[in-house]
Coordinates of N, CA and C in Angstrom, one line a residue:
V1 N -4.8 -9.2 -5.0 CA -3.5 -8.8 -5.6 C -2.5 -8.3 -4.5
L2 N -3.0 -7.6 -3.5 CA -2.1 -7.1 -2.5 C -2.5 -7.7 -1.1
Y3 N -1.6 -8.3 -0.5 CA -1.8 -8.9 0.9 C -2.3 -7.8 1.8
S4 N -1.7 -6.6 1.8 CA -2.0 -5.6 2.7 C -3.4 -5.2 2.6
L5 N -4.0 -5.1 1.4 CA -5.4 -4.8 1.3 C -6.3 -5.9 1.7
H6 N -5.9 -7.1 1.6 CA -6.6 -8.2 2.2 C -6.7 -8.1 3.7
V7 N -5.6 -7.7 4.3 CA -5.7 -7.5 5.8 C -6.6 -6.3 6.1
V8 N -6.7 -5.3 5.3 CA -7.6 -4.2 5.6 C -9.1 -4.7 5.5
Q9 N -9.3 -5.6 4.5 CA -10.6 -6.2 4.4 C -10.9 -7.0 5.7
H10 N -9.9 -7.8 6.1 CA -10.1 -8.6 7.3 C -10.4 -7.7 8.5
V11 N -9.7 -6.6 8.7 CA -10.0 -5.7 9.8 C -11.4 -5.2 9.8
L12 N -11.8 -4.7 8.6 CA -13.1 -4.1 8.4 C -14.2 -5.1 8.7
L13 N -14.1 -6.3 8.1 CA -15.2 -7.3 8.2 C -15.1 -8.1 9.5
G14 N -14.0 -8.3 10.1 CA -13.9 -9.1 11.3 C -13.9 -8.3 12.6
M15 N -13.6 -7.0 12.5 CA -13.5 -6.2 13.7 C -14.5 -5.0 13.7
V16 N -14.3 -4.1 12.7 CA -15.1 -2.9 12.7 C -16.6 -3.1 12.5
A17 N -16.9 -3.9 11.4 CA -18.3 -4.2 11.1 C -19.0 -4.9 12.3
P18 N -18.5 -6.0 12.8 CA -19.1 -6.6 13.9 C -19.3 -5.7 15.1
L19 N -18.3 -4.9 15.4 CA -18.4 -4.0 16.6 C -19.6 -3.1 16.4
L20 N -19.8 -2.5 15.2 CA -20.9 -1.6 15.0 C -22.2 -2.3 15.0
L21 N -22.3 -3.5 14.4 CA -23.5 -4.3 14.4 C -23.9 -4.7 15.8
V22 N -23.0 -5.2 16.6 CA -23.4 -5.6 17.9 C -23.8 -4.5 18.8
L23 N -23.1 -3.3 18.7 CA -23.5 -2.2 19.5 C -24.9 -1.6 19.1
G24 N -25.4 -2.0 17.9 CA -26.7 -1.6 17.4 C -27.8 -2.5 18.0
A25 N -27.4 -3.5 18.8 CA -28.4 -4.4 19.4 C -29.5 -5.0 18.4
P26 N -29.0 -5.7 17.4 CA -29.9 -6.1 16.3 C -31.0 -7.1 16.8
I27 N -30.7 -8.0 17.8 CA -31.7 -8.9 18.2 C -32.8 -8.2 19.0
T28 N -32.4 -7.3 19.9 CA -33.4 -6.5 20.6 C -34.3 -5.7 19.6
L29 N -33.7 -5.1 18.6 CA -34.4 -4.3 17.6 C -35.4 -5.2 16.9
A30 N -35.0 -6.4 16.5 CA -35.8 -7.3 15.8 C -37.0 -7.7 16.6
L31 N -36.8 -8.0 17.9 CA -37.8 -8.4 18.8 C -38.8 -7.2 19.0
Q32 N -38.3 -6.0 19.1 CA -39.2 -4.9 19.4 C -40.0 -4.5 18.1
A33 N -39.4 -4.7 16.9 CA -40.0 -4.2 15.7 C -40.8 -5.3 15.0
G34 N -40.6 -6.6 15.4 CA -41.2 -7.6 14.7 C -42.6 -8.0 15.2
S35 N -43.3 -8.8 14.4 CA -44.7 -9.2 14.8 C -44.5 -10.3 15.9
R36 N -45.6 -10.7 16.4 CA -45.6 -11.8 17.4 C -45.1 -13.0 16.9
T37 N -45.4 -13.3 15.6 CA -44.9 -14.6 15.0 C -43.4 -14.5 14.8
S38 N -42.9 -13.4 14.3 CA -41.4 -13.3 14.1 C -40.7 -13.3 15.4
Q39 N -41.3 -12.7 16.5 CA -40.7 -12.8 17.8 C -40.5 -14.2 18.3
R40 N -41.6 -15.0 18.1 CA -41.5 -16.4 18.6 C -40.5 -17.2 17.8
R41 N -40.3 -16.9 16.5 CA -39.3 -17.5 15.7 C -37.9 -17.2 16.1
I42 N -37.7 -15.9 16.4 CA -36.4 -15.5 16.8 C -36.0 -16.1 18.1
L43 N -37.0 -16.1 19.1 CA -36.7 -16.7 20.4 C -36.5 -18.2 20.3
R44 N -37.2 -18.9 19.3 CA -37.0 -20.3 19.1 C -35.6 -20.6 18.6
V45 N -35.1 -19.8 17.7 CA -33.8 -19.9 17.2 C -32.7 -19.7 18.2
L46 N -32.9 -18.7 19.0 CA -32.0 -18.4 20.1 C -31.9 -19.5 21.1
R47 N -33.0 -20.2 21.4 CA -33.0 -21.2 22.4 C -32.7 -22.6 21.8
S48 N -32.4 -22.7 20.5 CA -32.1 -24.0 19.9 C -30.7 -24.4 20.3
T49 N -30.5 -25.7 20.2 CA -29.2 -26.3 20.6 C -28.0 -25.7 19.8
P50 N -28.1 -25.6 18.4 CA -27.0 -25.0 17.7 C -26.7 -23.6 18.1
A51 N -27.7 -22.8 18.4 CA -27.5 -21.4 18.8 C -26.8 -21.4 20.2
Q52 N -27.2 -22.3 21.1 CA -26.6 -22.4 22.4 C -25.2 -22.7 22.3
V53 N -24.8 -23.6 21.4 CA -23.4 -24.0 21.2 C -22.6 -22.8 20.6
L54 N -23.1 -22.2 19.6 CA -22.4 -21.2 18.9 C -22.2 -19.9 19.7
T55 N -23.2 -19.6 20.6 CA -23.1 -18.4 21.4 C -22.4 -18.7 22.7
H56 N -22.0 -19.9 23.0 CA -21.2 -20.1 24.2 C -19.9 -19.3 24.2
P57 N -19.5 -18.7 25.3 CA -18.3 -17.9 25.3 C -17.0 -18.6 24.8
L58 N -16.9 -19.8 25.1 CA -15.7 -20.6 24.7 C -15.7 -20.8 23.2
T59 N -16.9 -21.2 22.7 CA -17.0 -21.4 21.2 C -16.7 -20.1 20.4
A60 N -17.4 -19.0 20.9 CA -17.2 -17.7 20.2 C -15.7 -17.3 20.3
W61 N -15.1 -17.5 21.4 CA -13.7 -17.1 21.5 C -12.8 -17.9 20.6
L62 N -13.0 -19.2 20.5 CA -12.2 -20.0 19.7 C -12.4 -19.7 18.2
L63 N -13.7 -19.5 17.8 CA -13.9 -19.1 16.4 C -13.3 -17.8 16.0
F64 N -13.3 -16.8 16.9 CA -12.7 -15.5 16.5 C -11.2 -15.5 16.7
G65 N -10.7 -16.1 17.9 CA -9.3 -16.0 18.2 C -8.4 -16.8 17.3
T66 N -8.9 -17.9 16.8 CA -8.0 -18.8 16.0 C -8.2 -18.5 14.5
S67 N -9.1 -17.6 14.1 CA -9.4 -17.4 12.7 C -8.2 -17.0 11.9
I68 N -7.5 -15.9 12.5 CA -6.4 -15.4 11.7 C -5.2 -16.4 11.7
V69 N -5.0 -17.1 12.8 CA -3.9 -18.1 12.8 C -4.2 -19.2 11.8
T70 N -5.4 -19.7 11.8 CA -5.8 -20.8 10.9 C -5.7 -20.3 9.4
L71 N -6.1 -19.1 9.1 CA -6.2 -18.7 7.8 C -4.7 -18.4 7.2
Y72 N -3.9 -17.6 7.9 CA -2.7 -17.2 7.4 C -1.5 -18.2 7.5
F73 N -1.7 -19.2 8.3 CA -0.6 -20.2 8.5 C -1.0 -21.6 8.0
T74 N -2.0 -21.6 7.1 CA -2.4 -22.9 6.5 C -2.7 -22.6 5.0
P75 N -2.9 -23.6 4.2 CA -3.2 -23.4 2.8 C -4.5 -22.7 2.5
L76 N -5.3 -22.5 3.6 CA -6.6 -21.9 3.4 C -6.6 -20.5 2.8
Y77 N -5.5 -19.8 3.1 CA -5.5 -18.4 2.6 C -5.3 -18.4 1.1
E78 N -4.4 -19.3 0.6 CA -4.2 -19.4 -0.9 C -5.5 -19.9 -1.6
L79 N -6.2 -20.8 -0.9 CA -7.4 -21.3 -1.4 C -8.4 -20.2 -1.6
S80 N -8.5 -19.3 -0.6 CA -9.4 -18.2 -0.6 C -9.1 -17.3 -1.8
L81 N -7.8 -17.2 -2.2 CA -7.5 -16.3 -3.3 C -7.8 -17.0 -4.6
R82 N -7.8 -18.3 -4.7 CA -8.0 -19.0 -5.9 C -9.5 -19.3 -6.2
N83 N -10.3 -19.4 -5.1 CA -11.6 -19.8 -5.2 C -12.6 -18.7 -4.7
G84 N -13.4 -18.2 -5.7 CA -14.2 -17.0 -5.3 C -15.2 -17.3 -4.3
W85 N -15.9 -18.5 -4.4 CA -16.9 -18.9 -3.4 C -16.3 -19.1 -2.0
F86 N -15.1 -19.7 -1.9 CA -14.4 -19.8 -0.6 C -14.0 -18.5 -0.1
H87 N -13.6 -17.5 -1.0 CA -13.3 -16.2 -0.5 C -14.5 -15.5 0.1
V88 N -15.6 -15.6 -0.5 CA -16.9 -15.0 0.1 C -17.2 -15.7 1.4
A89 N -17.0 -17.0 1.5 CA -17.3 -17.8 2.7 C -16.4 -17.3 3.8
T90 N -15.1 -17.1 3.5 CA -14.2 -16.6 4.5 C -14.6 -15.2 5.0
H91 N -15.0 -14.3 4.2 CA -15.5 -13.0 4.7 C -16.7 -13.2 5.6
A92 N -17.6 -14.1 5.2 CA -18.8 -14.3 6.0 C -18.4 -14.9 7.4
Y93 N -17.4 -15.8 7.4 CA -17.0 -16.4 8.6 C -16.4 -15.3 9.5
F94 N -15.5 -14.4 9.0 CA -15.0 -13.3 9.8 C -16.1 -12.5 10.4
L95 N -17.1 -12.2 9.6 CA -18.2 -11.3 10.1 C -18.9 -12.0 11.3
L96 N -19.3 -13.3 11.0 CA -20.0 -14.1 12.0 C -19.2 -14.3 13.3
A97 N -18.0 -14.7 13.1 CA -17.1 -14.9 14.3 C -16.9 -13.6 15.1
G98 N -16.8 -12.5 14.4 CA -16.6 -11.2 15.1 C -17.8 -10.8 15.9
C99 N -19.0 -11.1 15.3 CA -20.3 -10.8 16.0 C -20.5 -11.7 17.2
L100 N -20.2 -12.9 17.1 CA -20.3 -13.9 18.2 C -19.4 -13.5 19.3
F101 N -18.1 -13.1 19.0 CA -17.2 -12.7 20.0 C -17.6 -11.4 20.7
L102 N -17.9 -10.4 19.9 CA -18.2 -9.1 20.5 C -19.6 -9.1 21.2
A103 N -20.4 -10.1 20.9 CA -21.7 -10.1 21.6 C -21.4 -10.4 23.1
H104 N -20.4 -11.1 23.4 CA -20.0 -11.3 24.8 C -19.2 -10.2 25.4
V105 N -18.6 -9.4 24.6 CA -17.7 -8.3 25.1 C -18.5 -7.0 25.3
V106 N -19.1 -6.5 24.2 CA -19.8 -5.2 24.3 C -21.3 -5.3 23.9
G107 N -21.8 -6.5 23.7 CA -23.1 -6.7 23.2 C -24.2 -6.1 24.2
L108 N -25.3 -5.6 23.6 CA -26.4 -5.1 24.4 C -27.6 -6.0 24.4
D109 N -27.5 -7.0 23.5 CA -28.6 -8.0 23.4 C -28.5 -9.0 24.5
P110 N -29.7 -9.5 24.9 CA -29.6 -10.6 25.9 C -29.2 -11.9 25.2
I111 N -28.2 -12.5 25.6 CA -27.7 -13.8 25.0 C -27.5 -14.8 26.1
P112 N -27.5 -16.1 25.7 CA -27.2 -17.1 26.7 C -25.8 -17.0 27.2
H113 N -25.5 -17.4 28.4 CA -24.1 -17.5 28.9 C -23.5 -16.1 29.0
A114 N -24.3 -15.1 29.3 CA -23.7 -13.7 29.3 C -22.7 -13.6 30.4
L115 N -21.6 -12.8 30.1 CA -20.5 -12.7 31.0 C -20.7 -11.4 31.8
G116 N -20.1 -11.4 33.0 CA -20.0 -10.2 33.8 C -19.0 -9.3 33.3
Y117 N -18.9 -8.1 33.7 CA -18.0 -7.1 33.2 C -16.5 -7.5 33.4
G118 N -16.2 -8.0 34.6 CA -14.9 -8.4 34.9 C -14.4 -9.5 34.0
A119 N -15.3 -10.5 33.7 CA -15.0 -11.6 32.8 C -14.9 -11.1 31.4
R120 N -15.6 -10.1 31.0 CA -15.5 -9.5 29.6 C -14.1 -8.9 29.4
L121 N -13.6 -8.2 30.4 CA -12.2 -7.7 30.3 C -11.2 -8.8 30.1
L122 N -11.3 -9.8 30.9 CA -10.4 -11.0 30.8 C -10.6 -11.7 29.5
Y123 N -11.8 -11.8 29.0 CA -12.1 -12.4 27.7 C -11.3 -11.7 26.6
V124 N -11.2 -10.4 26.6 CA -10.5 -9.6 25.6 C -9.0 -9.7 25.8
L125 N -8.6 -9.6 27.1 CA -7.1 -9.6 27.3 C -6.5 -10.9 26.9
V126 N -7.2 -12.0 27.1 CA -6.6 -13.3 26.7 C -6.4 -13.3 25.1
L127 N -7.2 -12.6 24.4 CA -7.1 -12.6 22.9 C -6.0 -11.8 22.4
L128 N -5.6 -10.7 23.1 CA -4.6 -9.8 22.5 C -3.3 -10.5 22.1
P129 N -2.7 -11.5 22.8 CA -1.5 -12.1 22.4 C -1.6 -12.8 21.0
F130 N -2.8 -13.2 20.6 CA -2.9 -13.9 19.3 C -2.6 -12.9 18.2
H131 N -3.1 -11.7 18.3 CA -2.8 -10.7 17.2 C -1.3 -10.3 17.2
T132 N -0.7 -10.3 18.4 CA 0.7 -10.0 18.5 C 1.5 -11.1 17.9
F133 N 1.1 -12.3 18.2 CA 1.9 -13.5 17.6 C 1.8 -13.5 16.1
V134 N 0.6 -13.3 15.6 CA 0.5 -13.3 14.1 C 1.2 -12.2 13.5
G135 N 1.1 -11.0 14.1 CA 1.8 -9.8 13.5 C 3.3 -10.0 13.5
V136 N 3.8 -10.4 14.6 CA 5.3 -10.6 14.7 C 5.8 -11.7 13.8
S137 N 5.0 -12.8 13.8 CA 5.4 -13.9 12.9 C 5.5 -13.5 11.5
L138 N 4.5 -12.8 11.0 CA 4.4 -12.4 9.6 C 5.5 -11.3 9.3
L139 N 5.7 -10.5 10.3 CA 6.8 -9.4 10.1 C 8.2 -10.0 9.9
T140 N 8.4 -11.1 10.6 CA 9.8 -11.7 10.7 C 10.0 -12.8 9.7
M141 N 8.9 -13.2 9.0 CA 9.0 -14.2 8.0 C 9.8 -13.8 6.8
N142 N 10.6 -14.7 6.2 CA 11.4 -14.4 5.0 C 10.8 -15.0 3.8
T143 N 9.6 -15.7 4.0 CA 8.9 -16.3 2.8 C 7.5 -15.6 2.7
V144 N 7.0 -15.7 1.5 CA 5.7 -15.1 1.2 C 4.6 -16.1 1.5
V145 N 3.6 -15.7 2.2 CA 2.4 -16.5 2.4 C 1.6 -16.6 1.1
A146 N 1.2 -17.8 0.7 CA 0.5 -18.0 -0.6 C 1.4 -17.6 -1.7
A147 N 2.7 -18.0 -1.6 CA 3.6 -17.6 -2.7 C 3.2 -18.1 -4.0
G148 N 2.6 -19.3 -4.1 CA 2.2 -19.8 -5.4 C 1.2 -18.9 -6.1
W149 N 0.4 -18.2 -5.3 CA -0.6 -17.3 -5.9 C 0.1 -16.0 -6.3
Y150 N 0.9 -15.4 -5.4 CA 1.5 -14.1 -5.7 C 2.6 -14.1 -6.7
D151 N 3.2 -15.3 -6.9 CA 4.3 -15.4 -7.9 C 3.7 -15.3 -9.3
Q152 N 2.4 -15.7 -9.5 CA 1.8 -15.7 -10.8 C 1.1 -14.4 -11.1
V153 N 0.9 -13.5 -10.1 CA 0.2 -12.3 -10.3 C 1.2 -11.3 -10.9
E154 N 0.9 -10.8 -12.1 CA 1.8 -9.9 -12.8 C 1.2 -8.5 -12.6
R155 N 2.0 -7.7 -11.9 CA 1.6 -6.3 -11.6 C 2.9 -5.4 -11.7
P156 N 3.0 -4.5 -12.5 CA 4.2 -3.6 -12.6 C 4.2 -2.5 -11.6
W157 N 3.3 -2.5 -10.6 CA 3.1 -1.5 -9.7 C 3.1 -2.1 -8.3
G158 N 3.3 -1.2 -7.3 CA 3.1 -1.6 -5.9 C 4.4 -2.3 -5.3
P159 N 4.5 -2.5 -4.0 CA 5.6 -3.1 -3.4 C 5.8 -4.6 -3.8
R160 N 7.0 -5.1 -3.5 CA 7.2 -6.5 -3.7 C 6.4 -7.3 -2.7
P161 N 6.0 -8.6 -3.1 CA 5.1 -9.4 -2.2 C 5.6 -9.5 -0.7
L162 N 6.9 -9.7 -0.5 CA 7.4 -9.8 0.9 C 7.2 -8.5 1.6
T163 N 7.6 -7.4 0.9 CA 7.4 -6.0 1.6 C 5.9 -5.8 1.8
D164 N 5.1 -6.1 0.9 CA 3.6 -5.9 1.1 C 3.1 -6.7 2.2
Q165 N 3.6 -7.9 2.3 CA 3.2 -8.8 3.4 C 3.6 -8.2 4.8
R166 N 4.7 -7.7 4.9 CA 5.2 -7.1 6.1 C 4.3 -5.8 6.4
T167 N 3.9 -5.1 5.4 CA 3.0 -3.9 5.6 C 1.7 -4.4 6.2
G168 N 1.2 -5.5 5.6 CA -0.1 -6.0 6.0 C 0.0 -6.6 7.5
A169 N 1.2 -7.2 7.8 CA 1.4 -7.7 9.1 C 1.4 -6.6 10.1
G170 N 2.0 -5.5 9.8 CA 2.0 -4.3 10.7 C 0.6 -3.8 10.9
I171 N -0.2 -3.7 9.8 CA -1.6 -3.2 9.9 C -2.4 -4.1 10.8
L172 N -2.2 -5.5 10.6 CA -3.0 -6.4 11.4 C -2.6 -6.3 12.9
W173 N -1.3 -6.2 13.2 CA -0.8 -6.1 14.5 C -1.4 -4.9 15.2
V174 N -1.2 -3.7 14.6 CA -1.6 -2.4 15.2 C -3.2 -2.4 15.3
A175 N -3.9 -2.9 14.3 CA -5.3 -2.8 14.3 C -5.8 -3.8 15.4
G176 N -5.2 -4.9 15.6 CA -5.6 -5.9 16.6 C -5.4 -5.3 18.0
E177 N -4.3 -4.6 18.2 CA -4.1 -4.0 19.5 C -5.1 -2.9 19.8
L178 N -5.3 -2.0 18.8 CA -6.2 -0.9 18.9 C -7.6 -1.4 19.2
F179 N -8.0 -2.5 18.4 CA -9.3 -3.1 18.6 C -9.5 -3.6 20.0
G180 N -8.5 -4.3 20.6 CA -8.6 -4.8 21.9 C -8.7 -3.6 22.9
L181 N -7.9 -2.6 22.7 CA -8.0 -1.4 23.7 C -9.4 -0.7 23.6
L182 N -9.9 -0.6 22.3 CA -11.2 0.0 22.2 C -12.3 -0.9 22.9
C183 N -12.2 -2.2 22.7 CA -13.2 -3.0 23.4 C -13.1 -2.9 24.9
I184 N -11.9 -2.8 25.4 CA -11.7 -2.7 26.9 C -12.3 -1.3 27.3
G185 N -12.0 -0.3 26.5 CA -12.6 1.0 26.9 C -14.1 1.0 26.9
I186 N -14.7 0.3 25.9 CA -16.2 0.2 25.9 C -16.7 -0.5 27.1
V187 N -16.1 -1.7 27.4 CA -16.5 -2.5 28.6 C -16.4 -1.7 29.9
V188 N -15.3 -0.9 30.0 CA -15.2 -0.1 31.2 C -16.3 0.9 31.3
Y189 N -16.6 1.6 30.2 CA -17.6 2.6 30.1 C -19.0 2.0 30.5
Q190 N -19.3 0.8 29.9 CA -20.5 0.1 30.2 C -20.6 -0.3 31.7
W191 N -19.5 -0.7 32.2 CA -19.5 -1.2 33.6 C -19.7 0.0 34.5
M192 N -19.1 1.1 34.3 CA -19.3 2.3 35.1 C -20.7 2.8 35.0
S193 N -21.3 2.8 33.7 CA -22.7 3.2 33.6 C -23.6 2.3 34.3
A194 N -23.3 1.0 34.3 CA -24.2 0.1 35.0 C -24.1 0.3 36.5
E195 N -22.9 0.6 37.0 CA -22.8 0.9 38.5 C -23.5 2.2 38.8
E196 N -23.4 3.2 38.0 CA -24.1 4.4 38.2 C -25.6 4.2 38.3
R197 N -26.2 3.4 37.3 CA -27.6 3.2 37.3 C -28.0 2.4 38.6
A198 N -27.2 1.4 39.0 CA -27.5 0.7 40.2 C -27.5 1.6 41.4
A199 N -26.5 2.5 41.5 CA -26.4 3.4 42.6 C -27.6 4.4 42.6
A200 N -28.0 4.8 41.4 CA -29.2 5.7 41.3 C -30.5 5.0 41.8
R201 N -30.6 3.7 41.4 CA -31.8 2.9 41.8 C -31.8 2.7 43.4
H202 N -30.6 2.5 43.9 CA -30.5 2.3 45.3 C -30.9 3.5 46.1
D203 N -30.4 4.7 45.6 CA -30.7 6.0 46.2 C -32.2 6.2 46.2
S204 N -32.8 5.9 45.0 CA -34.3 6.1 44.9 C -35.1 5.2 45.8
D205 N -34.6 4.0 46.0 CA -35.3 3.0 46.9 C -35.1 3.5 48.3
Q206 N -34.0 4.1 48.6 CA -33.7 4.6 50.0 C -34.7 5.7 50.3
R207 N -34.9 6.6 49.3 CA -35.7 7.8 49.6 C -37.2 7.4 49.7
T208 N -37.6 6.3 49.0 CA -39.0 5.9 49.1 C -39.2 5.0 50.3

């Protein structure tokens, strides 16, 4: 009914939830807690060709970075409002794309094609203009996205569709920038922690 609340869903499912899931190191946890059989199955999946392609940094970046542009500037957004199954699939896509992207940024699990800390920072910085582009574009638009849907929604409450769209655009823009800054902060913290551990190991080796 409200575009702004859809954006809140997008932020929670595509940014907040994947960040928390990835920081929880689910693959490592599954390997440590699972039986020998389940461990072999997990490792077989991770080493499979589809997993190798999906977890490639370029694939993960494209799936995550282009998702909001593809959704909000094509008929797919209105389709997600009209079709319940497609709406659920869209949410699942946001969650999966967010996890794949963040696995390369702040992930603790061992994954193929793992990036160094400097590359992780660049990986995030290149993404930030996408959120800015989408936010500014939606804020300055004089037409309603998925107007065919919102014109038929009868609600005597809440802001007008265009006003609500601009509110959602502002939320998306600000949330995207804060998300990027948070990721950068986590990467810097992880980098510093890794350097401190390396220095401590070096000092220990020197003493022995």
